[in-house]
mmCIF file of C-alpha atoms and ligand atoms in Angstrom:
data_model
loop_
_atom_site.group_PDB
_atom_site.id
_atom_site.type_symbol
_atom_site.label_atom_id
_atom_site.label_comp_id
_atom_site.label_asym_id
_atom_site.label_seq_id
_atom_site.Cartn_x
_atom_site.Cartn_y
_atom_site.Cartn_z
ATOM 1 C CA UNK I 1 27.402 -73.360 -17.292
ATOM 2 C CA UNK I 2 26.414 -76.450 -15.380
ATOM 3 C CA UNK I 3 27.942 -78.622 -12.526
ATOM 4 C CA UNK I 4 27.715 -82.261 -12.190
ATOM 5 C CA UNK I 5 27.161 -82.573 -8.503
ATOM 6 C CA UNK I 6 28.488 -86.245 -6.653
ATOM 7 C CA UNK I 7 25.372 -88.438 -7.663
ATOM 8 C CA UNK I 8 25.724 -87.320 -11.458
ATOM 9 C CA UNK I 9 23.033 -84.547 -11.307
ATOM 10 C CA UNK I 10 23.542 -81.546 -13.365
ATOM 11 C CA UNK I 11 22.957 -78.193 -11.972
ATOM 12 C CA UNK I 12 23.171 -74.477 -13.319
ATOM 13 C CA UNK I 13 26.309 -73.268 -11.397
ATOM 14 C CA UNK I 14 24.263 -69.802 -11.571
ATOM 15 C CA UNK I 15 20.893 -69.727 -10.179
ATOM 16 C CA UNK I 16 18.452 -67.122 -8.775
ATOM 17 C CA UNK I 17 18.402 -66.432 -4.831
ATOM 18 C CA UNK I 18 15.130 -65.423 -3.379
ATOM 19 C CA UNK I 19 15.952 -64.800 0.303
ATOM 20 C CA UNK I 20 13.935 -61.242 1.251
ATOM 21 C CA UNK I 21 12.270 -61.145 -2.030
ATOM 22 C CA UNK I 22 9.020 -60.360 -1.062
ATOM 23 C CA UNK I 23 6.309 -62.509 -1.962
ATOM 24 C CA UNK I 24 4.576 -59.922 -4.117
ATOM 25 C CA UNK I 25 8.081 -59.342 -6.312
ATOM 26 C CA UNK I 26 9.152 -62.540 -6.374
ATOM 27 C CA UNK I 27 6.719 -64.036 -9.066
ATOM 28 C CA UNK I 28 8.033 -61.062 -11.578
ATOM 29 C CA UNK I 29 11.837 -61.805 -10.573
ATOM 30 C CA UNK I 30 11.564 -65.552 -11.164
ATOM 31 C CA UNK I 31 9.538 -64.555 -14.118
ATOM 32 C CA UNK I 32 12.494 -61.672 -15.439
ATOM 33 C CA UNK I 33 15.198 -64.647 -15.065
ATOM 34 C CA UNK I 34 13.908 -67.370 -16.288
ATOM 35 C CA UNK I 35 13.469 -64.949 -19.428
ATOM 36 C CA UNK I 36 17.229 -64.107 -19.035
ATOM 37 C CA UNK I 37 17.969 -67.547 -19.511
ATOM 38 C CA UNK I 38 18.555 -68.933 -15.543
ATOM 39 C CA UNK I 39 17.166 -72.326 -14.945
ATOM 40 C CA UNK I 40 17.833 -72.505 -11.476
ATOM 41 C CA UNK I 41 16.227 -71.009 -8.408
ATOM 42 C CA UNK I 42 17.285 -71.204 -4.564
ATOM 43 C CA UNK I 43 14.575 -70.612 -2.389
ATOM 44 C CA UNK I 44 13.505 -72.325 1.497
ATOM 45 C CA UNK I 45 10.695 -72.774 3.793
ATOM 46 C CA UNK I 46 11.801 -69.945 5.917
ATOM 47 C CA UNK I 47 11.628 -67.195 3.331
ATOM 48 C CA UNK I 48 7.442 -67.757 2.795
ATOM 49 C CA UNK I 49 7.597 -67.391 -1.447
ATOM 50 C CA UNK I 50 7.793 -70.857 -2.382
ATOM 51 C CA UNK I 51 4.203 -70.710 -3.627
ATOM 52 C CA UNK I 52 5.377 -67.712 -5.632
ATOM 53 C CA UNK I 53 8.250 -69.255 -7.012
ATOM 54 C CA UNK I 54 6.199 -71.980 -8.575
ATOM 55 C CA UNK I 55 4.182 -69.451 -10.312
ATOM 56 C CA UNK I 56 7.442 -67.730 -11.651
ATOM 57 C CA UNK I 57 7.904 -71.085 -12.822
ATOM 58 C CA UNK I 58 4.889 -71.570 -14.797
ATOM 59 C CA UNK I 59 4.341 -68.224 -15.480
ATOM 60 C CA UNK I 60 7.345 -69.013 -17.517
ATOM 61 C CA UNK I 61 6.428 -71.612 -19.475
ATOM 62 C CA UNK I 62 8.626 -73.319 -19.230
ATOM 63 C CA UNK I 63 8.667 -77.196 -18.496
ATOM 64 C CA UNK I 64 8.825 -78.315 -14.901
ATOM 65 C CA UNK I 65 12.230 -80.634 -15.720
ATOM 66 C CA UNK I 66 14.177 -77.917 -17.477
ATOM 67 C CA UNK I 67 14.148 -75.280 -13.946
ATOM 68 C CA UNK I 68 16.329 -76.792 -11.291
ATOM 69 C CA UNK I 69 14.416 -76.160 -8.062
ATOM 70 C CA UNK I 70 16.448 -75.614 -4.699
ATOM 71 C CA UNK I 71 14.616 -75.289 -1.372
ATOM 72 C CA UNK I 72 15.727 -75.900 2.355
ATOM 73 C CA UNK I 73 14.178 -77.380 5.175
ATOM 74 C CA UNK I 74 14.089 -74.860 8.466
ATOM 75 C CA UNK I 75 14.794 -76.154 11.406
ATOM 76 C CA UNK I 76 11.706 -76.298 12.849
ATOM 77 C CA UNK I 77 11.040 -79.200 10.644
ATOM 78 C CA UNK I 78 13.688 -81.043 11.521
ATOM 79 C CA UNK I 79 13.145 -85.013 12.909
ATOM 80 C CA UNK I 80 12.441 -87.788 10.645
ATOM 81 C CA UNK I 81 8.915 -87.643 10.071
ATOM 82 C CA UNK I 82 8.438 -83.644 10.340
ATOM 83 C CA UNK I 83 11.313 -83.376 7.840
ATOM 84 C CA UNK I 84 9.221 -86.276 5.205
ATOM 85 C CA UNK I 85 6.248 -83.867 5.724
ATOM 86 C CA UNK I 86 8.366 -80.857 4.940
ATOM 87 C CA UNK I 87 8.461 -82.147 1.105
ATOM 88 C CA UNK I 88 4.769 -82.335 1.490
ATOM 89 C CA UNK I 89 4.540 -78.990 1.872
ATOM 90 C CA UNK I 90 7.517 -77.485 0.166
ATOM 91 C CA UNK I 91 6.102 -79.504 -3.178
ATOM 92 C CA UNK I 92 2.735 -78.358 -1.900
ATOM 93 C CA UNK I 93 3.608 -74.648 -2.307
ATOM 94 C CA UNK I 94 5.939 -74.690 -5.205
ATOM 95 C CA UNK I 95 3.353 -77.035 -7.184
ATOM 96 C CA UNK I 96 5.675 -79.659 -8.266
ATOM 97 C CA UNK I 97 5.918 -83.331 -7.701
ATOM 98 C CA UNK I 98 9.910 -83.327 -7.333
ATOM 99 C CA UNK I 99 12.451 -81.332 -5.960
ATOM 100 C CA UNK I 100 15.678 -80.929 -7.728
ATOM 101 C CA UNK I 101 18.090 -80.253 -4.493
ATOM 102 C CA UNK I 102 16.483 -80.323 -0.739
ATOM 103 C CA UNK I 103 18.899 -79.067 1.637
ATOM 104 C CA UNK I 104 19.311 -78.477 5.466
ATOM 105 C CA UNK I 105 19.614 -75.092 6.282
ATOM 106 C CA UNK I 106 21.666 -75.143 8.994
ATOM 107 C CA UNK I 107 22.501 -77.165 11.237
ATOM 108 C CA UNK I 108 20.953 -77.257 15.078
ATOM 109 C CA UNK I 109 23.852 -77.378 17.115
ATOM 110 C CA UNK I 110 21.462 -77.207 19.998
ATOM 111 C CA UNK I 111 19.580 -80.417 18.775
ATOM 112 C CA UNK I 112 22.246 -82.270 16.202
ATOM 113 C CA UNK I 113 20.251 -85.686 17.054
ATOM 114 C CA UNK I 114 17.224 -83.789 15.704
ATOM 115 C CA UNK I 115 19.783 -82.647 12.319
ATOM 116 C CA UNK I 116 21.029 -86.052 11.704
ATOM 117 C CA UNK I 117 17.369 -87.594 12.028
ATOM 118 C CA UNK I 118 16.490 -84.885 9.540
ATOM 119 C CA UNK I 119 19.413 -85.516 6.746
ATOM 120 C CA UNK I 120 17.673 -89.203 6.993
ATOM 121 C CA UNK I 121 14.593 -88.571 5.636
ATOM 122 C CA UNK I 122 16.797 -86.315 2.794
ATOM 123 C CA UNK I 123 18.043 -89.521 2.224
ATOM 124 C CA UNK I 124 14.712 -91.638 1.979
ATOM 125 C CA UNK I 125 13.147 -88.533 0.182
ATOM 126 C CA UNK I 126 16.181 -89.215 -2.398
ATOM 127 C CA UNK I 127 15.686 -92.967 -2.592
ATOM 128 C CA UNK I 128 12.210 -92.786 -3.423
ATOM 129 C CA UNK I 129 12.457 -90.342 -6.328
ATOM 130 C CA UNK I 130 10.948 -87.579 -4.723
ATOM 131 C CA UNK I 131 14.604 -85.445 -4.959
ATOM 132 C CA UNK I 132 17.164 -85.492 -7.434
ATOM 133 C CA UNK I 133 19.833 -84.665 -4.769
ATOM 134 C CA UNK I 134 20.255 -83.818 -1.056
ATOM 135 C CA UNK I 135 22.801 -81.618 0.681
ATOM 136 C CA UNK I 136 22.940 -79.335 3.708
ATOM 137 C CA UNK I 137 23.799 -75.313 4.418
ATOM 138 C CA UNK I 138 25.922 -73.468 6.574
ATOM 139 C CA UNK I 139 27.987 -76.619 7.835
ATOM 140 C CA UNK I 140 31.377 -76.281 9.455
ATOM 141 C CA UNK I 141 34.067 -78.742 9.018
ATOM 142 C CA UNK I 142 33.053 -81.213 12.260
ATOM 143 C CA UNK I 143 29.234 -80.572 11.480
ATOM 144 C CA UNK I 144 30.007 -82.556 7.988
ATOM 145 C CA UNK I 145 32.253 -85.183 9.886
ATOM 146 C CA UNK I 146 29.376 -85.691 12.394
ATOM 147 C CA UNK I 147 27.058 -85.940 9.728
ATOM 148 C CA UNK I 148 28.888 -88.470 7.189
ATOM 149 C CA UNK I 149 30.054 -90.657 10.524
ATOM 150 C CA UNK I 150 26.323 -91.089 11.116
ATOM 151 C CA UNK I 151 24.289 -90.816 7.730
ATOM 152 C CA UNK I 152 25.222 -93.244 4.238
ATOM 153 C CA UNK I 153 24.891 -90.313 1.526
ATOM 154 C CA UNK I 154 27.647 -87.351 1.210
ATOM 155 C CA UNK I 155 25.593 -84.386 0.511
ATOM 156 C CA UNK I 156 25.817 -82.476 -3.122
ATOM 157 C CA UNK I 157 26.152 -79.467 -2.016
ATOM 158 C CA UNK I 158 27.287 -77.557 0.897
ATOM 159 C CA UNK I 159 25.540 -74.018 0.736
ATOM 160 C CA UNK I 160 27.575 -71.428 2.918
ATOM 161 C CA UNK I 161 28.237 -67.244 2.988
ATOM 162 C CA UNK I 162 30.869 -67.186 0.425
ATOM 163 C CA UNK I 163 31.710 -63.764 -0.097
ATOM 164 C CA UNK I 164 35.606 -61.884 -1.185
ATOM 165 C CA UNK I 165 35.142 -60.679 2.424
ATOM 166 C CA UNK I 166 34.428 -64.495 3.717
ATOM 167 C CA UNK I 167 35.556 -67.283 1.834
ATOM 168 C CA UNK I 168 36.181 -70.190 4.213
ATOM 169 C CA UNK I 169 38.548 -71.744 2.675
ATOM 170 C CA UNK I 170 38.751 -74.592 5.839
ATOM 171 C CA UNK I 171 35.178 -75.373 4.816
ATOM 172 C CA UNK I 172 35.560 -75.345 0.851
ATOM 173 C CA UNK I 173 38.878 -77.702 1.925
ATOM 174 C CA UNK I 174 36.704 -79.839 3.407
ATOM 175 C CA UNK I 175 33.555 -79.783 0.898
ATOM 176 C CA UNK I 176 36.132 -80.691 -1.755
ATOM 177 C CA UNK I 177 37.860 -83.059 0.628
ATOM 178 C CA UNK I 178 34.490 -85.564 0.605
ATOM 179 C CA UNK I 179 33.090 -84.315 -3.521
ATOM 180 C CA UNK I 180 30.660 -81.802 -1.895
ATOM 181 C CA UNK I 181 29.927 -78.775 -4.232
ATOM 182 C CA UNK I 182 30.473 -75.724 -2.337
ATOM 183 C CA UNK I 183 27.244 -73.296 -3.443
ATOM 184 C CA UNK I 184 27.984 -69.360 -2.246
ATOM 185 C CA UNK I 185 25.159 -67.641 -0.437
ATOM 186 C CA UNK I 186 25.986 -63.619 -0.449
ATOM 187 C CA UNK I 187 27.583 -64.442 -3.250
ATOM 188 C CA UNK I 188 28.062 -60.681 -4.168
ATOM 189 C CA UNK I 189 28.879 -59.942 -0.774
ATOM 190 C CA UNK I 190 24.878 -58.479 -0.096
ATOM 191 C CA UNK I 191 25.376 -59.430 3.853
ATOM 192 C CA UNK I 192 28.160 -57.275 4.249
ATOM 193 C CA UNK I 193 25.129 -54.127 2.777
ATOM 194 C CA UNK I 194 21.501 -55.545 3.760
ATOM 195 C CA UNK I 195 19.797 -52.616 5.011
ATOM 196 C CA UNK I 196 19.577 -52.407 8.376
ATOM 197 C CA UNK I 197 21.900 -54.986 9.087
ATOM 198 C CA UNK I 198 24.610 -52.456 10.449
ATOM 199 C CA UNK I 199 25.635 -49.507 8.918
ATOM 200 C CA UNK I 200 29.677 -50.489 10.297
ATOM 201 C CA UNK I 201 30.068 -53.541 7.924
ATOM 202 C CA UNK I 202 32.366 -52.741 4.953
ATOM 203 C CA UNK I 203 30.602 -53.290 1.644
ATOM 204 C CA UNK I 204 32.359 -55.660 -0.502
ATOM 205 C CA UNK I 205 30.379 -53.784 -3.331
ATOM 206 C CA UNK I 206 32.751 -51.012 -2.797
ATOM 207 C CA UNK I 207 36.171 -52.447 -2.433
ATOM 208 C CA UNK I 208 38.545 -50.532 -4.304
ATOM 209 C CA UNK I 209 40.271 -53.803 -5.676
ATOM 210 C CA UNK I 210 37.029 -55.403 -6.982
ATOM 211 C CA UNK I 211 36.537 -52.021 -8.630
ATOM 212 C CA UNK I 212 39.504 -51.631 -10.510
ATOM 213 C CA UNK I 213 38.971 -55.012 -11.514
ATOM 214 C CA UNK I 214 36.028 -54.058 -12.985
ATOM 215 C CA UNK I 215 36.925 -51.230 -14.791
ATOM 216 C CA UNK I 216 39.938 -53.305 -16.694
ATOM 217 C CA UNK I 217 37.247 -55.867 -17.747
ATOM 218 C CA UNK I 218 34.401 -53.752 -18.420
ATOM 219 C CA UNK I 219 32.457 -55.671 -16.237
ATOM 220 C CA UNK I 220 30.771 -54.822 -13.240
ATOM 221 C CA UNK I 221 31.711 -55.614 -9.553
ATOM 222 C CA UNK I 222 29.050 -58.449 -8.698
ATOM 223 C CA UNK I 223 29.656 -59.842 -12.808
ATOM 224 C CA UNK I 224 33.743 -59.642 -11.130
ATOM 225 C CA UNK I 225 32.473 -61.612 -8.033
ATOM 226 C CA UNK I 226 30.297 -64.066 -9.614
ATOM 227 C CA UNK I 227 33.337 -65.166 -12.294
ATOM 228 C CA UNK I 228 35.388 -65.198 -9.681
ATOM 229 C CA UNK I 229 33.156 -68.102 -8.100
ATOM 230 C CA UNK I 230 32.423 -69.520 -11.688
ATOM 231 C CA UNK I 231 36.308 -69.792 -12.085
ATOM 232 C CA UNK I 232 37.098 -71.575 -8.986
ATOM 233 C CA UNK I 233 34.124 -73.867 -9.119
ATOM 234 C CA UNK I 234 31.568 -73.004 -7.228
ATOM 235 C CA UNK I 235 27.512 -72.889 -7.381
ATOM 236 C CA UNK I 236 26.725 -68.868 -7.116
ATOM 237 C CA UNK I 237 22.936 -68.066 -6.195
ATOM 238 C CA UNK I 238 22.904 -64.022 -6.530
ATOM 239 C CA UNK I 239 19.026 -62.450 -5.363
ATOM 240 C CA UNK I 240 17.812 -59.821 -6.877
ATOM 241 C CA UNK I 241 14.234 -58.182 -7.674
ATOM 242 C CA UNK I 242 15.393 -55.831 -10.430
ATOM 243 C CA UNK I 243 15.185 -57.010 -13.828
ATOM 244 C CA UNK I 244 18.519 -55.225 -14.950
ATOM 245 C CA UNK I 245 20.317 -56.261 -12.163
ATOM 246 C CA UNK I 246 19.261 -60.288 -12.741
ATOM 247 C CA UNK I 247 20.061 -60.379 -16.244
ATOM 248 C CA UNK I 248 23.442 -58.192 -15.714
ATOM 249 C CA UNK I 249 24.116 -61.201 -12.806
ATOM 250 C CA UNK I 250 23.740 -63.540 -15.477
ATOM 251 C CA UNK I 251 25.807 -62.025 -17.957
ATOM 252 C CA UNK I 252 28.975 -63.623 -16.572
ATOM 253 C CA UNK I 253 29.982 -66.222 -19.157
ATOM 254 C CA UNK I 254 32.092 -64.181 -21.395
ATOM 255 C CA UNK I 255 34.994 -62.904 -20.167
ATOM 256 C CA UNK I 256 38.149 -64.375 -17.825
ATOM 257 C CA UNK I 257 39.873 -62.848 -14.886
ATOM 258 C CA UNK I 258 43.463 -63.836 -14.629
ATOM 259 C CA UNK I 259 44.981 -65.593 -11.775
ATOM 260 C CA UNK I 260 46.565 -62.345 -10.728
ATOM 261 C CA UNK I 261 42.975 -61.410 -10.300
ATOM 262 C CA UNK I 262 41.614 -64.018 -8.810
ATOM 263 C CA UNK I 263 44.508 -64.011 -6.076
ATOM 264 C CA UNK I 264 43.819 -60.311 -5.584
ATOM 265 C CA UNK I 265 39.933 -60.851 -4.816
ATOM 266 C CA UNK I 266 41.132 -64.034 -2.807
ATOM 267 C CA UNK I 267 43.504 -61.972 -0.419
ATOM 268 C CA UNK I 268 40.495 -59.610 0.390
ATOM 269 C CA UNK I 269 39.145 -61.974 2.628
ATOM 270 C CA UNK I 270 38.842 -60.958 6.218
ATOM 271 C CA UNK I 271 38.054 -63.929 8.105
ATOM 272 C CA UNK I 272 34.915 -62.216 9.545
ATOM 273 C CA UNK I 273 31.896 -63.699 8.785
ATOM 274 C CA UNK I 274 28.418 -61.448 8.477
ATOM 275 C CA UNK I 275 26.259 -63.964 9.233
ATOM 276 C CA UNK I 276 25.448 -66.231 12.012
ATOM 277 C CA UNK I 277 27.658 -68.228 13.296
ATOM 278 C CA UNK I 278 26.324 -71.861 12.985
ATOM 279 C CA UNK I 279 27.847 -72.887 15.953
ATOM 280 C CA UNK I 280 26.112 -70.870 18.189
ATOM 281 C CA UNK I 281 22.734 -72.590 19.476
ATOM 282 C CA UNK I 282 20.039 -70.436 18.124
ATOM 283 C CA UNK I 283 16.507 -71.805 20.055
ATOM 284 C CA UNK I 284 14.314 -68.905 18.719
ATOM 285 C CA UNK I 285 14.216 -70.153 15.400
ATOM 286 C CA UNK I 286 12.511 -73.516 16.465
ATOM 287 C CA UNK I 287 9.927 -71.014 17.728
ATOM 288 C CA UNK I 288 9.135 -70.154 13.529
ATOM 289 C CA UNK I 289 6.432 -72.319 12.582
ATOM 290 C CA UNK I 290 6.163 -73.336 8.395
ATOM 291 C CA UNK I 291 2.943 -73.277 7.330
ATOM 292 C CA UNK I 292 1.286 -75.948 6.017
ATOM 293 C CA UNK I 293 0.853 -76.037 2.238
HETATM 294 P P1 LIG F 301 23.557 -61.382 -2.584
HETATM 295 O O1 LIG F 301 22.898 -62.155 -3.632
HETATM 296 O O2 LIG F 301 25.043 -61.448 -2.474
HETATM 297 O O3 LIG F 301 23.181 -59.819 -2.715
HETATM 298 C C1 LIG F 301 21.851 -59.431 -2.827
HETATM 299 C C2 LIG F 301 21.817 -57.911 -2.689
HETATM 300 O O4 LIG F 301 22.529 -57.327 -3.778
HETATM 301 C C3 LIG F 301 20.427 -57.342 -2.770
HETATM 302 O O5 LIG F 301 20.393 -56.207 -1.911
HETATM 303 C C4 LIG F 301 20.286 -56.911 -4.237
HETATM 304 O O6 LIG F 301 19.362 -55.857 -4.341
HETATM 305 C C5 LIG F 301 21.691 -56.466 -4.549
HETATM 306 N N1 LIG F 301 22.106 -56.708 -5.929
HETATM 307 C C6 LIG F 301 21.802 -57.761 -6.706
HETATM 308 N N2 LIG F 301 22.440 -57.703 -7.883
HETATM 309 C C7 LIG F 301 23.189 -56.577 -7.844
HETATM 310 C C8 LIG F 301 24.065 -55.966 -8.769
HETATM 311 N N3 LIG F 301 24.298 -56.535 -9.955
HETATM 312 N N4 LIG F 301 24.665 -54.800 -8.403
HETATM 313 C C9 LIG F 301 24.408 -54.222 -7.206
HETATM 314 N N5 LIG F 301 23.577 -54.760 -6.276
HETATM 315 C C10 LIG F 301 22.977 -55.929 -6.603
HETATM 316 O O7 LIG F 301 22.986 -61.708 -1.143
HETATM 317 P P2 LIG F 301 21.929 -62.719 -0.513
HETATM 318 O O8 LIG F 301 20.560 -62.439 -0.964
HETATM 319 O O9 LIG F 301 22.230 -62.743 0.915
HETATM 320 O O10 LIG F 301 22.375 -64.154 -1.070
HETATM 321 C C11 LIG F 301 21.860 -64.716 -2.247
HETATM 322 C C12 LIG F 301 20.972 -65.891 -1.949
HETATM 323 O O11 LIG F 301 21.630 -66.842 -1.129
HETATM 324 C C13 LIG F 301 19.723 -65.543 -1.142
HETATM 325 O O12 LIG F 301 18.742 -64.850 -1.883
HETATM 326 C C14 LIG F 301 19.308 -66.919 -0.711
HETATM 327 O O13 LIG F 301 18.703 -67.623 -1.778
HETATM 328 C C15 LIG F 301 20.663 -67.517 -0.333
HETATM 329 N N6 LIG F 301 21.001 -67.332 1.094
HETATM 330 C C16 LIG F 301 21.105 -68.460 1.873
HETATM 331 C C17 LIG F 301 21.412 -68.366 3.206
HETATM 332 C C18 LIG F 301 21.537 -69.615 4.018
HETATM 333 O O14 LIG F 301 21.609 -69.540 5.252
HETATM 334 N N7 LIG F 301 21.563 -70.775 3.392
HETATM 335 C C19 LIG F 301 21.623 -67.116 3.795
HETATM 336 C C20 LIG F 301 21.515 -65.979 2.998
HETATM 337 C C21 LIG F 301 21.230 -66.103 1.652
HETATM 338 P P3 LIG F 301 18.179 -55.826 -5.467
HETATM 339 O O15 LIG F 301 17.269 -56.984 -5.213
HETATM 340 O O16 LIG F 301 17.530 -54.498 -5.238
HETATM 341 O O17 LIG F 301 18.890 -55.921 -6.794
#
């Protein structure tokens, strides 16, 4: 199933997250679903596999234009001319002359000057070829009005944690408000069960709702989760590293939940979020430098 994002671009509404894949597993799991059929990947700077993403890639066979390639930018990067050399290096490690989407990761609330100067080069990136599309992550409502009041192209995508447990529906309002695709990261809820991350947090993997909703389609409960995005529109990146579990992530195209369903799943939301809020000036994370490529 693709999307046509604001600028025409087409784009796998399913792709492959690669976020704590580690390096050494992450050439086999780009490998494992590009076999399964996925031709979209999400990776960034900050999760150090980009290089072994690209060999996924071409371990695939693959041609370069038929594997839609997603990476971010970390913050450290950010600033007009360290953010132009961030495509230097991202292309560097992923092998490729082009990027399909280049995204912010999150904002710097902390530095927004340094955010906006960054979205600029995404723009002069985009008008000389070098990206197919440009977007940002883990913007709030008044991050995007900041950024469109100061910046001449609307993003294509608005990445965010979009889980039954978290669905912001002020920011999908607003995505759809200005044509931004709204992409879910957690997609199957795995911030609300990374190990280690806090053995309080409910597991959306568990929810009794999700699983009887499973049961009547004979589906499982991430296949329920990811429809449940598919059917209201959004871009779903699920990560895994285990072949069965990628290919049973991408076996989502043939079956429907009703709108009873989809209301149930909607009404588990809690308001919580898992991750961090993007808000809340983070300064450490300058502190993370990307290597060169
Ligand atoms: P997720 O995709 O919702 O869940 C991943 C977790 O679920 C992993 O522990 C995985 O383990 C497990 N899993 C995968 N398929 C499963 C299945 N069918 N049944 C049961 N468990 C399953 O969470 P995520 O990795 O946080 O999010 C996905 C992607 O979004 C990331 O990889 C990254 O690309 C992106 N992301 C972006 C941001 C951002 O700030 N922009 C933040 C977080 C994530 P196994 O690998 O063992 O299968």
């Amino acid at each position: 199933m693709e999307l046509t994002l604001n600028n025409g671009v087409t784009m796998p509404a399913i792709g492959l997250g690669v976020f704590q894949s580690a390096p050494e597993q992450t050439t086999a799991a780009v490998e494992a679903a590009l076999a399964t059929g996925y031709r979209h990947i999400d990776t960034a700077a900050a999760y150090g596999n980009e290089r072994e993403v690209g060999d996924g890639i071409r371990r695939s066979g693959l041609n370069r234009s038929e594997v839609f390639i997603e990476t971010k930018v970390w913050v450290s990067d950010y600033g007009y001319d360290h953010t132009l050399h961030a495509w230097d290096k991202a292309t560097g490690k992923l092998g490729v002359d082009y990027l399909d989407l280049l995204i912010l990761h999150q904002p710097a609330p902390d530095r927004f000057e340094k955010t906006m100067a960054a979205y600029k080069a995404l723009e002069a990136l985009l008008a000389d070829r070098r990206v197919r599309a440009i977007g940002v992550s883990n913007f709030m409502p008044h991050h995007l009005t900041q950024l469109l009041d100061a910046t001449d192209v609307v993003p294509a995508v608005n990445q965010i944690e979009l889980h039954p447990y978290f669905t912001q529906p002020d920011v999908q309002a607003a995505d759809a408000e200005h044509g931004i695709l709204t992409q879910a990261w957690s997609p199957i809820g795995g911030i609300t069960f990374y190990p280690g991350w806090g053995e309080e947090r409910r597991n959306v993997m568990e929810d009794p709702v999700i699983g009887a909703i499973a049961a009547t389609q004979g589906k499982s409960p991430a296949q329920v989760m990811l429809r449940w995005h598919l059917q209201q529109g959004r871009s779903a990146i699920p990560k895994s590293t285990n072949p069965a579990r990628i290919a049973e992530n991408f076996d989502v195209f043939d079956f429907e939940l009703s709108t009873d369903e989809l209301a149930a799943i909607d009404a588990l939301d809690s308001g919580n979020r898992n991750g961090p809020d993007p808000d809340q000036a983070r300064p450490e994370r300058f502190a993370m430098v990307i290597p060169e490529a």
